[in-house]
Coordinates of C-alpha atoms and ligand atoms in Angstrom, one line a residue:
X1 CA 101.4 179.2 52.5
X2 CA 103.7 177.6 51.4
X3 CA 107.2 178.0 52.9
X4 CA 108.1 180.4 54.8
X5 CA 110.4 181.8 53.3
X6 CA 109.5 180.6 50.4
X7 CA 109.6 183.7 48.5
X8 CA 112.3 185.6 49.4
X9 CA 115.1 182.6 47.9
X10 CA 111.9 181.5 45.1
X11 CA 111.9 184.0 42.3
X12 CA 109.0 184.1 39.7
X13 CA 108.0 181.3 37.6
X14 CA 105.2 181.5 35.0
X15 CA 104.2 179.1 32.0
X16 CA 106.4 179.0 28.6
X17 CA 104.4 179.9 25.5
X18 CA 105.2 178.5 22.7
X19 CA 107.4 181.1 20.4
X20 CA 105.0 183.3 18.5
X21 CA 105.9 182.4 15.7
X22 CA 105.7 179.0 15.6
X23 CA 102.1 179.3 17.6
X24 CA 100.4 181.0 14.6
X25 CA 100.3 177.9 13.1
X26 CA 98.0 175.8 14.8
X27 CA 94.9 177.0 16.8
X28 CA 95.6 173.9 19.7
X29 CA 96.8 175.5 23.5
X30 CA 100.6 176.6 23.3
X31 CA 101.3 177.1 26.3
X32 CA 104.7 174.4 28.3
X33 CA 103.4 173.9 31.2
X34 CA 106.4 173.9 33.9
X35 CA 107.3 170.2 35.6
X36 CA 106.0 168.6 38.6
X37 CA 108.4 170.5 40.6
X38 CA 109.0 173.5 39.6
X39 CA 104.7 174.1 40.5
X40 CA 105.4 173.3 44.1
X41 CA 108.7 175.6 43.9
X42 CA 106.1 178.8 43.0
X43 CA 103.4 177.4 45.5
X44 CA 106.2 177.5 48.3
X45 CA 106.5 181.5 47.2
X46 CA 103.6 181.8 48.9
X47 CA 104.3 184.0 52.9
X48 CA 102.1 183.8 55.1
X49 CA 100.2 187.5 55.0
X50 CA 97.5 188.4 57.2
X51 CA 95.4 188.8 55.6
X52 CA 95.7 186.5 51.6
X53 CA 93.5 189.4 50.0
X54 CA 93.9 186.4 47.3
X55 CA 91.2 184.6 47.9
X56 CA 88.7 187.6 48.9
X57 CA 85.9 189.0 47.2
X58 CA 89.0 191.2 45.7
X59 CA 91.0 188.5 44.4
X60 CA 88.3 185.8 43.6
X61 CA 85.5 185.7 43.0
X62 CA 84.4 182.2 44.2
X63 CA 86.7 182.5 47.5
X64 CA 89.7 179.4 46.3
X65 CA 91.0 178.6 49.7
X66 CA 94.4 179.4 47.6
X67 CA 96.8 179.4 50.4
X68 CA 96.1 176.3 51.1
X69 CA 96.4 174.7 48.4
X70 CA 99.9 176.2 47.4
X71 CA 100.8 174.9 50.7
X72 CA 99.3 171.3 49.9
X73 CA 101.1 171.6 45.9
X74 CA 104.4 173.3 48.4
X75 CA 104.3 169.4 50.4
X76 CA 103.5 167.0 47.5
X77 CA 99.7 166.3 48.9
X78 CA 98.0 167.0 44.8
X79 CA 95.2 165.2 45.6
X80 CA 93.8 167.1 48.0
X81 CA 95.3 170.1 46.8
X82 CA 92.0 169.0 43.8
X83 CA 89.7 168.4 46.7
X84 CA 90.0 171.8 47.9
X85 CA 90.4 173.2 45.0
X86 CA 87.0 172.2 43.9
X87 CA 85.6 172.5 46.6
X88 CA 85.3 176.9 45.3
X89 CA 85.4 175.9 42.3
X90 CA 83.3 173.5 39.8
X91 CA 85.4 174.3 36.2
X92 CA 89.5 175.0 37.6
X93 CA 90.9 173.6 34.3
X94 CA 89.2 176.7 32.9
X95 CA 90.0 179.1 35.1
X96 CA 92.9 178.3 35.3
X97 CA 93.4 179.2 31.5
X98 CA 91.8 181.5 30.6
X99 CA 91.3 183.9 34.1
X100 CA 93.2 186.9 34.1
X101 CA 93.9 186.0 37.5
X102 CA 92.7 189.7 39.8
X103 CA 94.1 186.5 42.6
X104 CA 97.8 187.2 41.2
X105 CA 96.8 191.2 41.7
X106 CA 95.8 191.4 45.7
X107 CA 98.8 189.1 45.7
X108 CA 100.8 190.3 48.6
X109 CA 103.9 190.4 46.9
X110 CA 102.3 191.9 43.1
X111 CA 103.5 194.7 45.7
X112 CA 106.6 193.9 44.5
X113 CA 105.4 193.3 40.8
X114 CA 105.7 189.7 42.2
X115 CA 102.9 187.7 42.8
X116 CA 102.8 184.4 43.2
X117 CA 102.1 182.2 39.8
X118 CA 99.0 181.1 41.0
X119 CA 97.1 180.9 37.5
X120 CA 98.8 178.1 36.9
X121 CA 99.4 176.3 39.7
X122 CA 95.4 176.4 40.0
X123 CA 95.4 175.4 36.3
X124 CA 98.7 172.6 36.8
X125 CA 96.6 171.3 40.0
X126 CA 93.2 170.5 37.9
X127 CA 95.2 168.9 35.1
X128 CA 96.9 166.3 37.3
X129 CA 93.7 165.4 39.0
X130 CA 91.9 164.8 35.7
X131 CA 95.6 162.1 34.9
X132 CA 95.1 160.5 38.2
X133 CA 91.0 160.1 37.8
X134 CA 90.7 161.7 40.6
X135 CA 87.8 164.3 39.3
X136 CA 84.8 161.7 39.2
X137 CA 80.7 162.0 39.4
X138 CA 79.1 163.2 42.3
X139 CA 76.4 161.6 42.8
X140 CA 73.4 162.9 45.1
X141 CA 72.2 160.9 48.1
X142 CA 68.7 161.4 48.1
X143 CA 66.8 162.5 44.7
X144 CA 64.3 165.4 45.4
X145 CA 61.6 165.1 42.3
X146 CA 62.2 168.2 41.2
X147 CA 62.6 169.5 37.9
X148 CA 64.4 172.6 37.4
X149 CA 65.5 174.1 34.0
X150 CA 68.7 176.0 33.3
X151 CA 69.0 178.6 29.7
X152 CA 71.9 178.1 28.7
X153 CA 75.1 175.8 29.1
X154 CA 77.9 178.4 29.4
X155 CA 80.6 178.7 32.9
X156 CA 77.2 180.2 34.9
X157 CA 74.5 177.7 32.9
X158 CA 76.9 175.0 33.7
X159 CA 78.1 175.2 37.4
X160 CA 74.5 176.0 38.5
X161 CA 73.1 173.0 36.4
X162 CA 75.9 170.2 38.1
X163 CA 75.3 172.4 41.7
X164 CA 71.2 171.5 41.6
X165 CA 72.0 168.0 39.8
X166 CA 74.4 167.1 43.1
X167 CA 72.0 168.8 44.9
X168 CA 69.3 165.6 44.1
X169 CA 67.7 167.7 41.1
X170 CA 66.4 166.6 38.1
X171 CA 68.1 169.5 35.4
X172 CA 67.4 169.6 31.9
X173 CA 70.3 172.7 30.7
X174 CA 68.7 174.1 27.6
X175 CA 71.3 175.2 25.1
X176 CA 70.5 177.5 21.6
X177 CA 73.6 176.3 19.7
X178 CA 74.7 172.7 19.2
X179 CA 77.0 171.8 21.2
X180 CA 77.1 173.1 25.3
X181 CA 79.1 175.8 26.2
X182 CA 78.9 178.9 26.3
X183 CA 81.4 181.4 25.0
X184 CA 84.0 179.3 26.2
X185 CA 82.8 177.1 22.9
X186 CA 81.6 180.0 20.6
X187 CA 83.5 182.1 21.4
X188 CA 87.0 182.0 22.9
X189 CA 89.4 180.6 20.4
X190 CA 91.2 177.4 21.1
X191 CA 94.3 178.5 22.2
X192 CA 93.1 179.9 24.5
X193 CA 91.0 176.5 25.7
X194 CA 90.9 173.6 23.4
X195 CA 87.3 172.3 24.1
X196 CA 88.0 168.7 24.9
X197 CA 88.5 170.1 28.7
X198 CA 84.5 171.1 28.2
X199 CA 83.6 168.0 26.6
X200 CA 84.9 165.9 29.7
X201 CA 82.9 168.1 32.1
X202 CA 79.3 167.7 29.6
X203 CA 80.0 164.2 30.3
X204 CA 80.7 164.0 34.2
X205 CA 77.5 166.4 34.6
X206 CA 75.5 164.2 32.6
X207 CA 76.9 161.0 34.6
X208 CA 75.7 163.3 37.8
X209 CA 72.0 163.5 36.3
X210 CA 72.1 166.5 34.5
X211 CA 70.3 165.9 30.7
X212 CA 71.3 168.1 27.8
X213 CA 69.0 169.5 26.1
X214 CA 71.0 171.7 22.4
X215 CA 69.5 172.3 19.3
X216 CA 67.4 174.8 21.3
X217 CA 66.4 178.2 21.8
X218 CA 63.9 179.2 24.6
X219 CA 61.9 182.1 23.2
X220 CA 61.9 180.5 19.9
X221 CA 61.9 177.0 18.9
X222 CA 60.3 176.4 22.8
X223 CA 58.2 179.6 24.2
X224 CA 59.7 180.0 27.4
X225 CA 56.1 179.6 29.1
X226 CA 55.9 176.4 28.1
X227 CA 59.2 175.6 30.2
X228 CA 58.1 177.3 33.0
X229 CA 55.6 175.2 33.2
X230 CA 57.1 171.8 32.9
X231 CA 59.7 172.2 35.6
X232 CA 59.3 172.9 39.2
X233 CA 62.0 176.4 39.3
X234 CA 63.5 178.3 35.6
X235 CA 67.4 180.0 36.1
X236 CA 67.7 182.1 32.8
X237 CA 71.6 181.6 31.8
X238 CA 72.1 182.6 28.4
X239 CA 74.9 185.2 28.5
X240 CA 75.0 189.2 27.3
X241 CA 75.3 188.4 23.6
X242 CA 74.0 191.9 22.4
X243 CA 77.4 194.2 20.8
X244 CA 78.1 197.3 21.9
X245 CA 77.3 200.0 18.2
X246 CA 79.9 202.3 18.5
X247 CA 77.4 204.3 16.3
X248 CA 80.2 205.4 13.8
X249 CA 80.4 206.5 9.9
X250 CA 81.5 203.8 7.7
X251 CA 80.2 200.7 9.4
X252 CA 77.9 199.3 7.0
X253 CA 81.2 199.2 4.9
X254 CA 81.7 195.6 3.5
X255 CA 84.5 194.0 5.3
X256 CA 83.3 195.9 8.6
X257 CA 82.4 193.3 11.1
X258 CA 81.2 192.6 14.9
X259 CA 83.9 190.9 16.9
X260 CA 81.5 187.0 17.2
X261 CA 80.4 186.1 13.6
X262 CA 84.1 185.8 12.8
X263 CA 85.0 184.5 16.3
X264 CA 82.8 182.1 16.4
X265 CA 82.5 181.0 12.7
X266 CA 86.4 180.4 13.4
X267 CA 85.9 178.0 16.5
X268 CA 83.8 176.1 14.1
X269 CA 85.7 175.5 11.3
X270 CA 87.9 174.0 14.4
X271 CA 85.5 172.6 16.0
X272 CA 83.8 171.0 12.9
X273 CA 80.7 172.5 12.3
X274 CA 79.6 174.1 10.1
X275 CA 79.3 177.6 9.1
X276 CA 75.9 176.9 7.6
X277 CA 74.9 179.6 4.2
X278 CA 76.9 182.9 6.5
X279 CA 79.6 184.2 4.3
X280 CA 83.2 183.3 5.6
X281 CA 85.0 185.5 6.8
X282 CA 88.4 185.5 6.9
X283 CA 91.7 187.6 7.5
X284 CA 93.8 185.7 5.2
X285 CA 96.3 188.1 3.1
X286 CA 93.8 190.9 4.8
X287 CA 95.3 194.4 6.5
X288 CA 93.3 194.0 10.0
X289 CA 92.3 197.1 12.0
X290 CA 91.3 196.0 15.3
X291 CA 88.8 198.4 17.0
X292 CA 88.9 197.6 21.2
X293 CA 91.1 197.4 23.5
X294 CA 89.5 193.6 25.7
X295 CA 89.6 190.4 25.8
X296 CA 87.2 189.7 22.4
X297 CA 89.7 192.6 20.5
X298 CA 92.5 189.8 21.2
X299 CA 91.1 187.1 20.3
X300 CA 90.6 188.6 16.5
X301 CA 94.2 190.2 17.0
X302 CA 95.6 185.9 17.7
X303 CA 92.8 184.5 15.1
X304 CA 93.5 187.1 12.3
X305 CA 97.3 186.4 12.6
X306 CA 96.7 182.0 12.4
X307 CA 94.9 183.0 9.7
X308 CA 97.7 184.5 8.0
X309 CA 96.5 188.3 7.9
X310 CA 99.4 190.6 6.3
X311 CA 99.5 193.0 9.3
X312 CA 97.1 193.6 13.0
X313 CA 96.5 196.0 14.1
X314 CA 94.8 197.6 16.6
X315 CA 93.4 200.5 17.9
X316 CA 92.9 200.7 22.5
X317 CA 91.1 204.5 23.4
X318 CA 93.2 204.0 26.3
X319 CA 96.8 206.2 26.6
X320 CA 99.6 203.3 27.4
X321 CA 101.7 203.1 29.1
X322 CA 98.8 202.8 32.8
X323 CA 100.2 205.6 35.2
X324 CA 99.2 204.4 38.5
X325 CA 100.4 206.7 40.2
X326 CA 100.2 205.8 44.2
X327 CA 99.8 202.1 44.1
X328 CA 100.7 201.4 47.4
X329 CA 97.3 203.5 48.5
X330 CA 95.3 202.2 45.5
X331 CA 96.4 198.3 46.1
X332 CA 94.7 195.6 46.8
X333 CA 93.4 197.0 43.2
X334 CA 95.1 198.0 41.2
X335 CA 97.1 197.5 38.1
X336 CA 94.0 198.8 36.0
X337 CA 93.5 195.7 33.7
X338 CA 95.7 196.8 31.6
X339 CA 97.6 193.6 30.6
X340 CA 99.1 192.3 27.1
X341 CA 98.0 189.2 26.0
X342 CA 99.5 187.1 24.2
X343 CA 98.1 187.6 20.8
X344 CA 99.1 191.1 21.1
X345 CA 103.0 190.1 21.4
X346 CA 101.8 188.2 18.5
X347 CA 103.0 191.1 16.5
X348 CA 100.1 193.3 16.3
X349 CA 100.7 196.8 15.9
X350 CA 99.2 199.0 19.2
X351 CA 97.5 202.4 18.7
X352 CA 97.0 203.4 22.2
X353 CA 94.3 207.3 23.0
X354 CA 93.9 206.6 19.8
X355 CA 89.5 206.6 18.7
X356 CA 88.1 205.7 15.7
X357 CA 86.4 209.2 14.1
X358 CA 84.8 207.0 10.7
X359 CA 85.1 203.7 8.8
X360 CA 86.7 204.9 4.6
X361 CA 85.9 202.8 1.7
X362 CA 85.9 202.7 -2.3
X363 CA 83.2 203.5 -4.6
X364 CA 81.9 199.7 -4.2
X365 CA 81.2 199.9 -0.6
X366 CA 85.0 198.6 1.0
X367 CA 86.1 199.4 3.3
X368 CA 89.5 201.2 2.9
X369 CA 91.0 202.3 5.6
X370 CA 89.3 203.5 9.5
X371 CA 90.3 207.6 10.4
X372 CA 91.1 207.7 13.7
X373 CA 92.7 210.2 15.6
X374 CA 94.6 210.1 19.2
X375 CA 93.0 212.0 22.5
X376 CA 92.7 214.1 25.2
X377 CA 93.2 212.9 29.2
X378 CA 88.9 213.0 28.5
X379 CA 88.8 210.8 25.6
X380 CA 87.4 213.9 23.1
X381 CA 89.5 213.3 19.7
X382 CA 92.5 216.5 19.5
X383 CA 92.4 218.7 16.4
X384 CA 95.7 217.7 14.1
X385 CA 96.2 214.4 15.4
X386 CA 94.2 212.3 12.6
X387 CA 95.4 209.9 10.9
X388 CA 94.4 206.9 8.9
X389 CA 95.3 203.1 8.3
X390 CA 94.8 201.0 5.7
X391 CA 92.2 198.6 6.6
X392 CA 90.3 195.4 4.6
X393 CA 89.0 194.1 7.1
X394 CA 87.9 195.8 10.5
X395 CA 86.8 194.2 13.5
X396 CA 84.4 196.2 15.9
X397 CA 85.4 194.8 19.5
X398 CA 83.9 197.3 22.3
X399 CA 81.8 195.5 24.7
X400 CA 78.7 193.8 24.5
X401 CA 75.5 195.6 25.3
X402 CA 73.3 193.8 27.8
X403 CA 71.4 190.3 26.6
X404 CA 69.4 190.0 23.0
X405 CA 66.3 191.6 24.6
X406 CA 64.1 189.2 21.7
X407 CA 63.6 185.5 22.3
X408 CA 63.1 184.4 25.8
X409 CA 63.9 187.8 28.1
X410 CA 61.5 189.3 26.6
X411 CA 58.7 186.6 26.3
X412 CA 60.4 185.5 30.4
X413 CA 58.4 189.3 31.0
X414 CA 61.1 189.7 33.5
X415 CA 61.8 193.1 34.9
X416 CA 65.1 194.7 33.2
X417 CA 67.8 196.6 35.6
X418 CA 69.1 200.0 34.2
X419 CA 71.5 199.1 32.2
X420 CA 69.2 196.1 30.5
X421 CA 69.9 193.4 32.0
X422 CA 67.3 190.5 33.7
X423 CA 67.7 191.4 37.1
X424 CA 67.6 189.8 40.1
X425 CA 70.2 190.3 43.3
X426 CA 73.0 187.8 44.8
X427 CA 71.3 186.6 47.8
X428 CA 67.9 185.6 45.9
X429 CA 68.4 185.4 42.2
X430 CA 65.1 185.9 41.9
X431 CA 63.3 187.6 39.0
X432 CA 60.0 189.6 39.0
X433 CA 58.3 186.1 37.5
X434 CA 57.4 183.8 39.8
X435 CA 59.9 180.3 40.0
X436 CA 61.8 182.1 37.3
X437 CA 65.8 183.9 38.6
X438 CA 68.2 184.8 36.3
X439 CA 72.3 184.6 36.8
X440 CA 75.8 184.9 34.9
X441 CA 75.9 187.8 32.5
X442 CA 72.5 187.2 31.2
X443 CA 71.9 189.6 35.6
X444 CA 75.8 191.5 35.5
X445 CA 76.5 192.3 32.1
X446 CA 79.4 190.6 30.5
X447 CA 81.7 189.9 32.7
X448 CA 84.2 186.6 33.5
X449 CA 84.0 183.3 33.1
X450 CA 85.0 182.6 37.2
X451 CA 82.5 185.6 37.9
X452 CA 80.0 183.3 36.0
X453 CA 80.6 180.7 37.7
X454 CA 80.4 182.1 41.6
X455 CA 76.6 183.5 40.4
X456 CA 76.1 179.8 39.1
X457 CA 77.4 178.4 42.3
X458 CA 74.9 181.1 44.5
X459 CA 72.3 180.3 41.9
X460 CA 71.5 177.3 42.6
X461 CA 72.0 177.6 45.7
X462 CA 69.8 180.0 46.1
X463 CA 67.1 177.6 43.2
X464 CA 67.7 174.2 46.4
X465 CA 66.9 177.0 49.3
X466 CA 63.6 178.7 47.0
X467 CA 62.8 174.9 46.3
X468 CA 63.3 172.7 49.7
X469 CA 63.9 175.7 52.1
X470 CA 66.9 174.6 53.1
X471 CA 69.8 174.1 51.5
X472 CA 73.0 172.2 51.9
X473 CA 75.0 173.2 49.0
X474 CA 77.9 176.1 49.4
X475 CA 78.0 179.6 49.2
Ligands
FAD501 P1 78.0 182.6 28.3 O1 79.0 182.3 28.3 O2 77.4 183.5 27.4 O3 76.7 181.4 27.9 C1 75.3 181.5 27.4 C2 74.5 180.7 26.6 O4 73.2 180.9 26.6 C3 75.2 180.3 24.7 O5 75.6 179.3 24.8 C4 74.2 180.8 24.9 O6 74.0 180.1 23.5 C5 73.1 180.8 24.8 N1 71.9 180.6 24.7 C6 71.7 182.0 25.0 N2 69.6 182.4 24.8 C7 69.2 181.2 25.2 C8 68.4 180.2 24.6 N3 67.2 182.1 24.1 N4 67.7 179.6 24.3 C9 69.0 178.9 25.1 N5 70.0 178.9 25.3 C10 70.9 179.9 25.2 N6 86.1 185.5 30.3 C11 87.1 185.4 31.0 O7 87.7 184.9 32.0 N7 88.6 184.6 30.4 C12 88.7 185.2 29.0 O8 89.7 185.3 28.7 C13 87.7 185.7 28.5 N8 87.9 185.8 26.9 C14 86.9 186.4 26.7 C15 86.4 186.5 24.6 C16 86.0 186.9 23.9 C17 85.3 186.7 22.7 C18 84.4 186.9 24.6 C19 82.8 187.8 23.9 C20 84.3 186.3 26.2 C21 85.1 186.6 27.3 N9 85.6 186.0 28.2 C22 86.2 185.8 29.1 C23 84.4 186.8 28.8 C24 83.3 184.9 29.5 O9 83.6 184.5 28.8 C25 82.0 185.6 30.2 O10 82.1 186.4 30.8 C26 81.2 184.6 30.5 O11 80.3 182.9 29.2 C27 80.0 184.6 30.6 O12 79.2 183.4 31.2 P2 77.2 183.1 31.1 O13 76.9 181.8 31.2 O14 77.4 184.0 31.8 O15 77.3 183.4 29.7

């Protein structure tokens, strides 16, 4: 909690954004942080509520002790707030920027739609910690002599590797791409999170003893069995990058792409990497239609605007706005994950309750439009409501269907669950193959950065316990 009466006296204030007309001219972050004194006032709004749902499973998968650090910030003890925050979250500068903040949904003050600005406070603590040199490598007291491989350097792999190194193991992190970070580097655009935040953490982890092996595609350029033979334990944290196939007529036309190749190319350009021999996918001067309503779709919208699209229309099968019939009895599980992203606010047209019936093209096989229809409450097209959206470029962003099975997963011989993810429970994180563990999106399916960090931390604890018989790593 902060100030006992703070929530009665102080209005909620969040970080502001650069105006849309300015921010779409560049790919950098565009939030305008609040002054330190204002962050303290916002932290003071944290009330002495009976059960702080914000830091339970409903609110925060890593169980950040939010009321405690709100109180510390309110009282000006930022360094202790940073220590507290880092005790539950390896990378709060990531989540402070890109987490959709389920903690704010769960905040008691959200009953009045004015939750504490928790995400703003978290980012401020994390940024201040780096500015002041409070984030330092934490070297283990004793080396165990055990060698652990982590495959995949997304937030799950990074969190696991950091925890395992701090427990004294010799950790080797294998990554297919030229640079670490997973979807945070190659999927999520810089305007949501610049990549120097990842580079700084990688340097910290290297100083803690983690060895990064980039450009190693396990199951392709390095056999899985070889990796298992060389290490005492192997953690599979390769993500869930298999795109969901919408199976609609016309999706093979020129100008229709899955979202990821488009986002990866732009992230490579911004990061100074080559896109190799791929054909460039660019929205410049085009009418763009994005099919899908989640984070990936929003990132396509923001990237299209920054590349100079003529228009961007986003199709969402969900109705707008969501009707929350009974807010009180649903709390703290509402709202229904329905957000307006900053990208959508940059000028996207939005078509709600709309299904994509097919994609239309010309004789040259080039896309010209998207055929749509309104849907009923069962998401079935309503006859007579068809319409066509003009399109020169279409992005399919309707989610992901588990990990890619060829290569690593196939060679690992691990059992899959019924959704096609690598099977492992959330206690032992052990797969069906001895010595082999799984965490993050590879185990749970496409999710959130904060869940990946949680799974990485918990898997590290399980691996440490399996290697040493006991563990002091936090839950
Ligand atoms: P990933 O981040 O996918 O990392 C897996 C890593 O494993 C990758 O680096 C991959 O190259 C590597 N790898 C895979 N196979 C191999 C192999 N065989 N050998 C070596 N390396 C391998 N979440 C949020 O919380 N907020 C957001 O705003 C948000 N926006 C998103 C936007 C997009 C476009 C996408 C696609 C996702 C977004 N997410 C967001 C979800 C979030 O990024 C993921 O849930 C999270 O990154 C999963 O972490 P992970 O470590 O499990 O996997």
